Tab-separated table of C-alpha atoms and ligand atoms in Angstrom:
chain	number	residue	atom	x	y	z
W	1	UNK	CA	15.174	-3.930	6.603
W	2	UNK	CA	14.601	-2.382	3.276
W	3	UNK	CA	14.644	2.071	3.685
W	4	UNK	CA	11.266	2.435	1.773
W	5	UNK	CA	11.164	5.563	2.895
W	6	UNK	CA	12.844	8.606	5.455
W	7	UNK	CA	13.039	11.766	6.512
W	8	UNK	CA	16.369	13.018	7.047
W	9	UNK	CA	17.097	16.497	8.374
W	10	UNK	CA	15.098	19.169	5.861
W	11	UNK	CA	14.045	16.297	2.737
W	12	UNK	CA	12.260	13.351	2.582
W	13	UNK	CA	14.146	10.295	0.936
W	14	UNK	CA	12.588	7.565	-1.154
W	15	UNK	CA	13.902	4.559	-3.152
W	16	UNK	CA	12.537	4.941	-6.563
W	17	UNK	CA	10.216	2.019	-7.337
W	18	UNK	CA	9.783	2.796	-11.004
W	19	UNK	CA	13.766	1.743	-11.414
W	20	UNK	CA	14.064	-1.171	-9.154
W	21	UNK	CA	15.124	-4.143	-9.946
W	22	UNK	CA	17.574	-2.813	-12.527
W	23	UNK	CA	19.191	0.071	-10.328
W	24	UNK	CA	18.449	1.244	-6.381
W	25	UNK	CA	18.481	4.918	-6.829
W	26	UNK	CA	16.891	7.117	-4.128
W	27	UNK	CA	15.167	10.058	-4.341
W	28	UNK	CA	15.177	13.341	-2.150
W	29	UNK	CA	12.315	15.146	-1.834
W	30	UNK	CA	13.063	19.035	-0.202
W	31	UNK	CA	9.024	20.102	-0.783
W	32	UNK	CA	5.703	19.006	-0.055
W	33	UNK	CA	5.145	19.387	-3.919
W	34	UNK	CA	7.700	17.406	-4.834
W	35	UNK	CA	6.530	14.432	-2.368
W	36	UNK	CA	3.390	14.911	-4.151
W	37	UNK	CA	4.694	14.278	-7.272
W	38	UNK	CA	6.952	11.333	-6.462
W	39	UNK	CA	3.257	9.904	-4.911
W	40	UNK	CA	1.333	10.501	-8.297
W	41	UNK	CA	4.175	9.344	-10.083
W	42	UNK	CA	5.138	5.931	-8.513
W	43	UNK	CA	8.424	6.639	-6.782
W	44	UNK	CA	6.617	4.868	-3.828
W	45	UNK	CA	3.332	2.987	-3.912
W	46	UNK	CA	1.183	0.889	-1.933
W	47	UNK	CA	-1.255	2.232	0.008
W	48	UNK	CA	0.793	2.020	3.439
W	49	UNK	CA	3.721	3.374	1.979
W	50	UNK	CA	2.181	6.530	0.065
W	51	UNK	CA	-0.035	7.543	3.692
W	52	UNK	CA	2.895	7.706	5.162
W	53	UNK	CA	4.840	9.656	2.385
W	54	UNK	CA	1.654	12.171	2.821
W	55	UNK	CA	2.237	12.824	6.417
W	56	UNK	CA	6.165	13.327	5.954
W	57	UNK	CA	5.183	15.493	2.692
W	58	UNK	CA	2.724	17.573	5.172
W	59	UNK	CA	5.398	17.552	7.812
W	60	UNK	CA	8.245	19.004	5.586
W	61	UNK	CA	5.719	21.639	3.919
W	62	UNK	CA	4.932	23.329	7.245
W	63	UNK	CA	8.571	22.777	8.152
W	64	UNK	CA	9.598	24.975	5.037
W	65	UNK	CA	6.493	27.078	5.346
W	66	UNK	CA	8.196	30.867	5.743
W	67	UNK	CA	4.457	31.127	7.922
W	68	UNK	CA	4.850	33.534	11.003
W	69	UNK	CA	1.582	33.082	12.458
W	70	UNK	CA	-0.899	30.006	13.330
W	71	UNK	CA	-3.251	31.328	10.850
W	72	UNK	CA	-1.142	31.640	7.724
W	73	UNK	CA	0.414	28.274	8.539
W	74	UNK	CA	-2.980	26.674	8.833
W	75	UNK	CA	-4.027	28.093	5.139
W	76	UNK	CA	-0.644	26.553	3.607
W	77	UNK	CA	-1.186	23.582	5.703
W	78	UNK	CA	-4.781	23.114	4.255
W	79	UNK	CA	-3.271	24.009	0.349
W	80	UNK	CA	-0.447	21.102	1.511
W	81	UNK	CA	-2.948	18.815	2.329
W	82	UNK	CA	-5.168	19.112	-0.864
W	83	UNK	CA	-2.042	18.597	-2.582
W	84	UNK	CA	-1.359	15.215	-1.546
W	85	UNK	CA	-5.394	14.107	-1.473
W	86	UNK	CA	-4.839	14.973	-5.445
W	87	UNK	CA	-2.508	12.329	-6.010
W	88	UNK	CA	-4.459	9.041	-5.939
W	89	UNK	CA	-7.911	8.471	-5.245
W	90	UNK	CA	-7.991	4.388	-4.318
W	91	UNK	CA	-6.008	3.761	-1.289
W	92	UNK	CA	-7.760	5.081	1.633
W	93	UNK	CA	-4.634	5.264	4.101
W	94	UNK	CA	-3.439	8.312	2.197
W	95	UNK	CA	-7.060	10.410	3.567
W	96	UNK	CA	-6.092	8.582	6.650
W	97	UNK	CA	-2.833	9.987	7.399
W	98	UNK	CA	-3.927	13.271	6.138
W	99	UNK	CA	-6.856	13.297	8.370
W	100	UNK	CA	-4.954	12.352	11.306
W	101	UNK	CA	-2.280	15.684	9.941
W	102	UNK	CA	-5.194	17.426	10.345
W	103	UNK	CA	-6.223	16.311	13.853
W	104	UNK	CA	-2.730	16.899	14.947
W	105	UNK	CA	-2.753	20.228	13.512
W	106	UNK	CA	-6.325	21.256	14.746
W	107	UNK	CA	-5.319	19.890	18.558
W	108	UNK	CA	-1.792	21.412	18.456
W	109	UNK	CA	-3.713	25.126	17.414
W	110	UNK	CA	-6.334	24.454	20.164
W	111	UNK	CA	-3.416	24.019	23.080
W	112	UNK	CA	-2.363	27.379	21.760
W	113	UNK	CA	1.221	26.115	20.377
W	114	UNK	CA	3.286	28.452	18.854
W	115	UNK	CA	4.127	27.945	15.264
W	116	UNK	CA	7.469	26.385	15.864
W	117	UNK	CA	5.559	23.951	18.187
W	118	UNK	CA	2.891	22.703	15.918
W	119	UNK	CA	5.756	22.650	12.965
W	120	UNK	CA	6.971	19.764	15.581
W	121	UNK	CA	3.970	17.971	17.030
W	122	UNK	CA	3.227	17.717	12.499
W	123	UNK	CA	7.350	15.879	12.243
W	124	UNK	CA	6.644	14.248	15.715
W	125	UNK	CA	3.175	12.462	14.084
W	126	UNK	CA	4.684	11.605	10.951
W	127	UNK	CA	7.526	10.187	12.461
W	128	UNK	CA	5.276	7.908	14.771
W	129	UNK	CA	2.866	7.068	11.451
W	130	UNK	CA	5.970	5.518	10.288
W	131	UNK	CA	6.954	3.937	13.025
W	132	UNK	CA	3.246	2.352	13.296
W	133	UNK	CA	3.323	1.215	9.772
W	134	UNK	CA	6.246	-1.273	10.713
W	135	UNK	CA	4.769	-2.453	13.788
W	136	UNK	CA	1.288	-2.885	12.152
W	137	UNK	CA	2.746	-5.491	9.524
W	138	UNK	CA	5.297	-6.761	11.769
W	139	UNK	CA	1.561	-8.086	13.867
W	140	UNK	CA	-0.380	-8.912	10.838
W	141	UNK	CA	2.733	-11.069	10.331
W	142	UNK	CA	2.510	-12.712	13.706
W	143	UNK	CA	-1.988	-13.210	13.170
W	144	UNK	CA	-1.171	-14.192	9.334
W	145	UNK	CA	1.598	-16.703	9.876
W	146	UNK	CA	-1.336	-19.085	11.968
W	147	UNK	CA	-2.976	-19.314	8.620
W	148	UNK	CA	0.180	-20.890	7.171
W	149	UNK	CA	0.570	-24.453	7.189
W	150	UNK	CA	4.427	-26.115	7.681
W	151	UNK	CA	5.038	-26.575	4.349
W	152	UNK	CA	2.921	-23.790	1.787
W	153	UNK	CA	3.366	-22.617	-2.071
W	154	UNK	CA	2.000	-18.985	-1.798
W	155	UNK	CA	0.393	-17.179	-4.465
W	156	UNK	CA	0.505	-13.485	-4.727
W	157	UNK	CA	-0.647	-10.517	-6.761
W	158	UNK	CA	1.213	-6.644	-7.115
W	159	UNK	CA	4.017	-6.276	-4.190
W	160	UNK	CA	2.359	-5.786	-0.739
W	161	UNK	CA	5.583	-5.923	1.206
W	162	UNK	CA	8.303	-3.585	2.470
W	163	UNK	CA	8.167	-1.466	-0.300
W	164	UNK	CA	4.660	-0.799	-0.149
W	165	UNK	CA	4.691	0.064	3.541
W	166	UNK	CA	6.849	1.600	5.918
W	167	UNK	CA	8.812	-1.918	6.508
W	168	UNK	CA	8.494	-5.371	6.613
W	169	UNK	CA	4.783	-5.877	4.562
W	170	UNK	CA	1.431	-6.285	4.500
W	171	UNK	CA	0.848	-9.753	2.695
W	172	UNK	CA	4.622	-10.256	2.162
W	173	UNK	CA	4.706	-9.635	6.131
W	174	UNK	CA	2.701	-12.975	6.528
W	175	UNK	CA	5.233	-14.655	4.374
W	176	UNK	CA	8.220	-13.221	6.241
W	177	UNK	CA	7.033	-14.671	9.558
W	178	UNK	CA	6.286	-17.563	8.852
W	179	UNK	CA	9.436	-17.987	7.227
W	180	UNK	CA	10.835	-16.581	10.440
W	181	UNK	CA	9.095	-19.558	11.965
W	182	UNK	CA	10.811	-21.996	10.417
W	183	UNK	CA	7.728	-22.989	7.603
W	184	UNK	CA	8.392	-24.124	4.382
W	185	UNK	CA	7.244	-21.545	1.871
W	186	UNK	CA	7.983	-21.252	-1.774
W	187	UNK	CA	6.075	-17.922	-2.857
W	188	UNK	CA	4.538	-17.518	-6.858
W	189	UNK	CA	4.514	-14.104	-7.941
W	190	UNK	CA	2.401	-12.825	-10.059
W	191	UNK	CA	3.995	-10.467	-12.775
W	192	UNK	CA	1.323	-8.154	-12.299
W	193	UNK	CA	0.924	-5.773	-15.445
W	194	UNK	CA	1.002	-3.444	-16.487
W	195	UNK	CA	3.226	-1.620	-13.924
W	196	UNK	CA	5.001	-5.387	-13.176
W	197	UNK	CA	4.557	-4.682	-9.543
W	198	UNK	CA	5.081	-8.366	-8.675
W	199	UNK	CA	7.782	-9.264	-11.740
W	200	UNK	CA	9.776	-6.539	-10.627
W	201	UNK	CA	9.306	-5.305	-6.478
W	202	UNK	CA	8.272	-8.643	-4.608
W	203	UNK	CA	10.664	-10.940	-6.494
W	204	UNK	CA	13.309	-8.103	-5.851
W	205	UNK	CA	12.415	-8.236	-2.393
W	206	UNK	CA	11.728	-11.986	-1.431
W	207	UNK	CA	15.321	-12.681	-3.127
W	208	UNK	CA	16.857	-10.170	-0.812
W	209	UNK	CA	15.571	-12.132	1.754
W	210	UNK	CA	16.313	-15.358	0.407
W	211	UNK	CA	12.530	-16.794	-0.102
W	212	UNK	CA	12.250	-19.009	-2.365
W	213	UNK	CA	10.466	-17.510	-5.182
W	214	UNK	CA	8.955	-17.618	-8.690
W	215	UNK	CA	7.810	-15.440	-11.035
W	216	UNK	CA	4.496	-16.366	-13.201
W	217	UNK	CA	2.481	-13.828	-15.852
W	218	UNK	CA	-0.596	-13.131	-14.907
W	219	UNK	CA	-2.538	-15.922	-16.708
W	220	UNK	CA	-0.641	-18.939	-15.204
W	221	UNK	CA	-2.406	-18.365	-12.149
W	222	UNK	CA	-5.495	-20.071	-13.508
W	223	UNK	CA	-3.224	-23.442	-14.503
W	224	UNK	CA	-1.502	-23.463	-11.253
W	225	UNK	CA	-3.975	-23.805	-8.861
W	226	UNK	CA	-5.657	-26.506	-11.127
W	227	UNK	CA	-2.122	-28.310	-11.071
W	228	UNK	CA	-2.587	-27.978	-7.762
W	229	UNK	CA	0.912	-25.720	-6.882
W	230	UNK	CA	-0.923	-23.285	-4.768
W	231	UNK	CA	-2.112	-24.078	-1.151
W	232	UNK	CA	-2.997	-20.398	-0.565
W	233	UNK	CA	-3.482	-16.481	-1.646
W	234	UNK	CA	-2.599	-13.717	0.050
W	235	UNK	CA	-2.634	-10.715	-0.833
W	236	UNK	CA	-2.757	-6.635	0.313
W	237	UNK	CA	-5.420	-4.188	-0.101
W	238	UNK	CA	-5.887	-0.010	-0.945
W	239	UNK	CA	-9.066	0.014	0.605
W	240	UNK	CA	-11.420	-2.609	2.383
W	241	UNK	CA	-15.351	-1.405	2.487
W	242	UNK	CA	-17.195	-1.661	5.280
W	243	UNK	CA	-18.972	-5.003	3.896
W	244	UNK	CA	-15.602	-6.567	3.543
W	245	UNK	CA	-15.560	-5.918	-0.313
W	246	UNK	CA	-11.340	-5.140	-0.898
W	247	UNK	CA	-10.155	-2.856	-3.807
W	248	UNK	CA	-6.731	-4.169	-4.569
W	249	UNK	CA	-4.577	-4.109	-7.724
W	250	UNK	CA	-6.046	-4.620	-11.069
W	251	UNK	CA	-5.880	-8.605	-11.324
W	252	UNK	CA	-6.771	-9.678	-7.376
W	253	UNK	CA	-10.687	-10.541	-8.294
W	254	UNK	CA	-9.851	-12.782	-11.110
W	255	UNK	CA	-7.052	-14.512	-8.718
W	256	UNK	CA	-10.006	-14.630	-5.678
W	257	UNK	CA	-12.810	-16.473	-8.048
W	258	UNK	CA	-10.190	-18.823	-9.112
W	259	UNK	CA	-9.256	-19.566	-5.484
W	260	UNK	CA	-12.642	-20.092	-5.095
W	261	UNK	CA	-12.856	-22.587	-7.807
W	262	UNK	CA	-10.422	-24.578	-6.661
W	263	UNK	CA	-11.144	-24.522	-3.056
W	264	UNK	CA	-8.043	-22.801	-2.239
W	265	UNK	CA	-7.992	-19.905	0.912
W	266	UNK	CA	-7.898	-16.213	0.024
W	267	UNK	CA	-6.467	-14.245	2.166
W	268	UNK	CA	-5.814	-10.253	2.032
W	269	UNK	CA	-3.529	-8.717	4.969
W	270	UNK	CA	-4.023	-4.771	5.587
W	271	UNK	CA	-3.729	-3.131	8.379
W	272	UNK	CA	-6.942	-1.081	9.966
W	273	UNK	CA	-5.586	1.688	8.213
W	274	UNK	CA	-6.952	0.246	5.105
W	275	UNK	CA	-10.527	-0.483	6.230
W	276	UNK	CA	-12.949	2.271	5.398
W	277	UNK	CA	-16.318	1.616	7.703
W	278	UNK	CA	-17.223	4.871	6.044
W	279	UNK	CA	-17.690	3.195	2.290
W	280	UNK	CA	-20.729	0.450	2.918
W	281	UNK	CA	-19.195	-1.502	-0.302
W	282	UNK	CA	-16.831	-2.372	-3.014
W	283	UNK	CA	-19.194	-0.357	-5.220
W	284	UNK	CA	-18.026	3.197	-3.777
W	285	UNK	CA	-14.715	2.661	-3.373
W	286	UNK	CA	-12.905	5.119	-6.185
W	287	UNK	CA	-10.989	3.214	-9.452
W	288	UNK	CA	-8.187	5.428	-10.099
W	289	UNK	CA	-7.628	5.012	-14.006
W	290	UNK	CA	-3.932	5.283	-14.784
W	291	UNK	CA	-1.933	6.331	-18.499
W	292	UNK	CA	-2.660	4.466	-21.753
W	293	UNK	CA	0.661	4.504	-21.703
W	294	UNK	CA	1.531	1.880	-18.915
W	295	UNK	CA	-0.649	-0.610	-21.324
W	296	UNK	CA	0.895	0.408	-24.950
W	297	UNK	CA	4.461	-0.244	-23.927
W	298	UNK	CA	6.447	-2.030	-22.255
W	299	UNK	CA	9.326	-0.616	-21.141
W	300	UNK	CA	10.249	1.592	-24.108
W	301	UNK	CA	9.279	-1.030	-26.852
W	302	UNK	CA	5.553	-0.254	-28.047
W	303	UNK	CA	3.670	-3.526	-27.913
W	304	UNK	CA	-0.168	-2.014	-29.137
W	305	UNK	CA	-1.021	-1.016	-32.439
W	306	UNK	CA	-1.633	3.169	-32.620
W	307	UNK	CA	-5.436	3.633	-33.121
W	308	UNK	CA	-6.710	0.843	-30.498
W	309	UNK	CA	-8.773	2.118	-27.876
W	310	UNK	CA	-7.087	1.521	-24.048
W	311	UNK	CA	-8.304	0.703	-20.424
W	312	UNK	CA	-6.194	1.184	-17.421
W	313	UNK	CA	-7.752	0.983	-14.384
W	314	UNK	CA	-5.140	0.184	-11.730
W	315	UNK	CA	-7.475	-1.535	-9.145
W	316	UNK	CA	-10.349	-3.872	-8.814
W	317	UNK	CA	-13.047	-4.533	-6.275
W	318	UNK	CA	-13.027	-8.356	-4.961
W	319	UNK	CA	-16.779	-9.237	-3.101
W	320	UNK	CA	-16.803	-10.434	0.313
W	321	UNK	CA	-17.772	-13.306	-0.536
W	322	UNK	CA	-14.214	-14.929	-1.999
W	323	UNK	CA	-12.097	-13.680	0.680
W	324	UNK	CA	-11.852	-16.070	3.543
W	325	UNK	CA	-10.331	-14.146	6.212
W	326	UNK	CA	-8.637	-10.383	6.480
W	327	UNK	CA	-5.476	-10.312	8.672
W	328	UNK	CA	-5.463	-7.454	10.627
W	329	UNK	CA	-2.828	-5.937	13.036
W	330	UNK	CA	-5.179	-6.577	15.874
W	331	UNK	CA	-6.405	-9.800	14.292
W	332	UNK	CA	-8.043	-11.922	11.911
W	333	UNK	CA	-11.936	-10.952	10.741
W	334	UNK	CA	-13.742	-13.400	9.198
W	335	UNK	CA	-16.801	-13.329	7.634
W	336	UNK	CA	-19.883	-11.695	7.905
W	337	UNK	CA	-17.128	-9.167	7.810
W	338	UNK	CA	-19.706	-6.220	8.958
W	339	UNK	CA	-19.676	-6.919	12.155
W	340	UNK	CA	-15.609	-8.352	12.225
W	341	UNK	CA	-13.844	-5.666	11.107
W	342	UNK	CA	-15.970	-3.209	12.921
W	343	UNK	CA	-15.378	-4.858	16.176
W	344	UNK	CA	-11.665	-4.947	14.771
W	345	UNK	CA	-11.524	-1.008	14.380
W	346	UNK	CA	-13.320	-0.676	17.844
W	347	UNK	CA	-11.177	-2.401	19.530
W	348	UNK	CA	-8.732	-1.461	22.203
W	349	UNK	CA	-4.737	-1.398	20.786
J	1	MRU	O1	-0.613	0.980	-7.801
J	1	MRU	P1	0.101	0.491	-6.571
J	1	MRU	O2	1.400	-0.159	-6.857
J	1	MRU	O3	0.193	1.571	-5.521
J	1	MRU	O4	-0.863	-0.631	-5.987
J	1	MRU	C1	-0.475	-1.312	-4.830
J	1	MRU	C2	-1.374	-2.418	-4.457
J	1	MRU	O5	-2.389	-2.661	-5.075
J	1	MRU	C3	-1.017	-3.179	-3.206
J	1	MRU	O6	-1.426	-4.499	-3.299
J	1	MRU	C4	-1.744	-2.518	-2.015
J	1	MRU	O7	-1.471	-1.157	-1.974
J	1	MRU	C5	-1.375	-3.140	-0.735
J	1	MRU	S1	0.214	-2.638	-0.222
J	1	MRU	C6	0.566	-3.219	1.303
């Protein structure tokens, strides 16, 4: 399985996503800042993946904190933690992981631990986030692969697999097992620009793993489903409302209408992590806006004229209402999704 992402001895190491497909160079990351930083900057992405670069960002700040008391390590560790909330605003499993930082910090101080001691129980969490983030998609593999049928063309938008999470994928999870169950599945890819998320990370990835795959701009999607070479979407999310409404990469709502259209499923595979019963709909959930720049060029080569005006928002909001079912680690929610995914979150592990 693909190392999206580690912590080994006093640095945390990351494959940098911005260079893939054309070169696997990793990153190492010996502060919190400089975690931060790979975050804003794209080194890793997806919401799994950059939660759990938070907590090991956290994790190695307080490790490198020169803090001699509980109190002056809780002020850095508070500083640490605004750091990485500053980085993006959509996916909600980044304030998830640092919440649960803070929990582990705030129980840790209330047993009385020594510094030392809560410098561990901070390492020991963000070890075991990881470790949850594979298991999480390696079930919401197992739930989503029911929804595949024997033989299945699979559409999907941005790269919601290994590389966004900790291992294995959200959305590309579903693909990988029911691959591993012997289905047929050829997988379309959207391109996914401007950042080429699709063209670039889940081709790179389903090739790896020998899955047959295809790569399609953006606008095919429309004239593939009418030619009827899709039997299903799937896709991941950075944050699902409480009404079921999903935020997911710029591009997702148009795909969902036109699965709607043509009577095809929608699916969108996140793990609990993702939901937010604290954001009653689509409507609240933040739209980070990204750099002109990822629209004006491509690559190096300019391909807008200086002087026009540009838009970059990096996500969109998809309604309830097109999304047929949400794979889950601890199941599948279908609609009215208010009650679903709340009796999802509720339930036991
Ligand atoms: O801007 P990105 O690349 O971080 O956006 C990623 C996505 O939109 C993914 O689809 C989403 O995070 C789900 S990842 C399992």
């Amino acid at each position: 399985m693909l190392p999206t992402i580690e912590r080994k001895g006093d640095s945390v190491v990351m494959i940098d996503q911005r260079k893939l497909p054309s070169a696997e160079v990793y990153v190492t990351c010996t502060t919190a800042p400089q975690v931060a930083r790979a975050i804003k900057t794209m080194v890793i992405r997806g919401a799994p993946a950059i939660g759990v670069a938070a907590a090991m960002g956290i994790a190695l700040g307080m490790r490198k904190s020169r803090a001699t008391g509980t109190k002056q390590l809780a002020t850095e560790f508070q500083k640490t933690c605004n750091l990485m909330a500053a980085t993006r605003p959509t996916a909600v499993n980044l304030f998830w992981a640092i919440d649960r930082m803070k929990h582990t910090f705030a129980d840790a101080a209330h047993a009385g631990c020594s510094v030392d001691d809560i410098r561990q129980r901070l390492d020991d969490d963000a070890r075991r986030i990881h470790d949850e983030d594979i298991a999480s998609c390696r079930a919401m593999g197992a739930h989503g692969a029911t929804l595949v049928p024997d033989t299945a063309n699979i559409l999907t938008h941005c790269n919601a697999g290994a590389l966004a999470t900790a291992g294995y994928g959200t959305a590309l999870g579903v693909i990988r097992a029911a691959v591993e169950q012997g289905k047929k599945v050829a997988v379309l890819a959207d391109e996914t620009r401007p950042f080429l998320q699709g063209a670039r990370l889940t081709a790179w990835e389903l090739v790896k793993d020998g899955i047959d795959t295809t790569v399609i701009t953006d606008n095919m999607a429309a004239s593939m489903m009418r030619l009827g070479d899709v039997d299903l979407v799937v896709v991941g999310a950075d944050r699902i409302a409480a009404n079921g409404d999903v935020a997911n990469k710029v591009g997702t709502y148009g795909v969902a209408v036109l699965a709607k259209e043509h009577g095809i499923p929608f699916y969108v595979a996140a793990p609990l992590s993702t939901v937010d019963l604290g954001t009653p709909d689509g409507g609240q959930i933040p739209i980070e806006e990204r750099s002109d720049r990822e629209v004006t060029h491509v690559g190096t080569s300019r391909v807008t004229p200086e002087g026009a005006k540009i838009r970059n928002p990096a996500f969109d909001v998809t309604p309830a209402k097109y999304v047929t079912a949400i794979v889950t680690e601890r199941g599948i929610a279908r609609p009215p999704y208010a009650s679903s995914l709340a009796d999802l979150a509720r339930a036991q592990p």
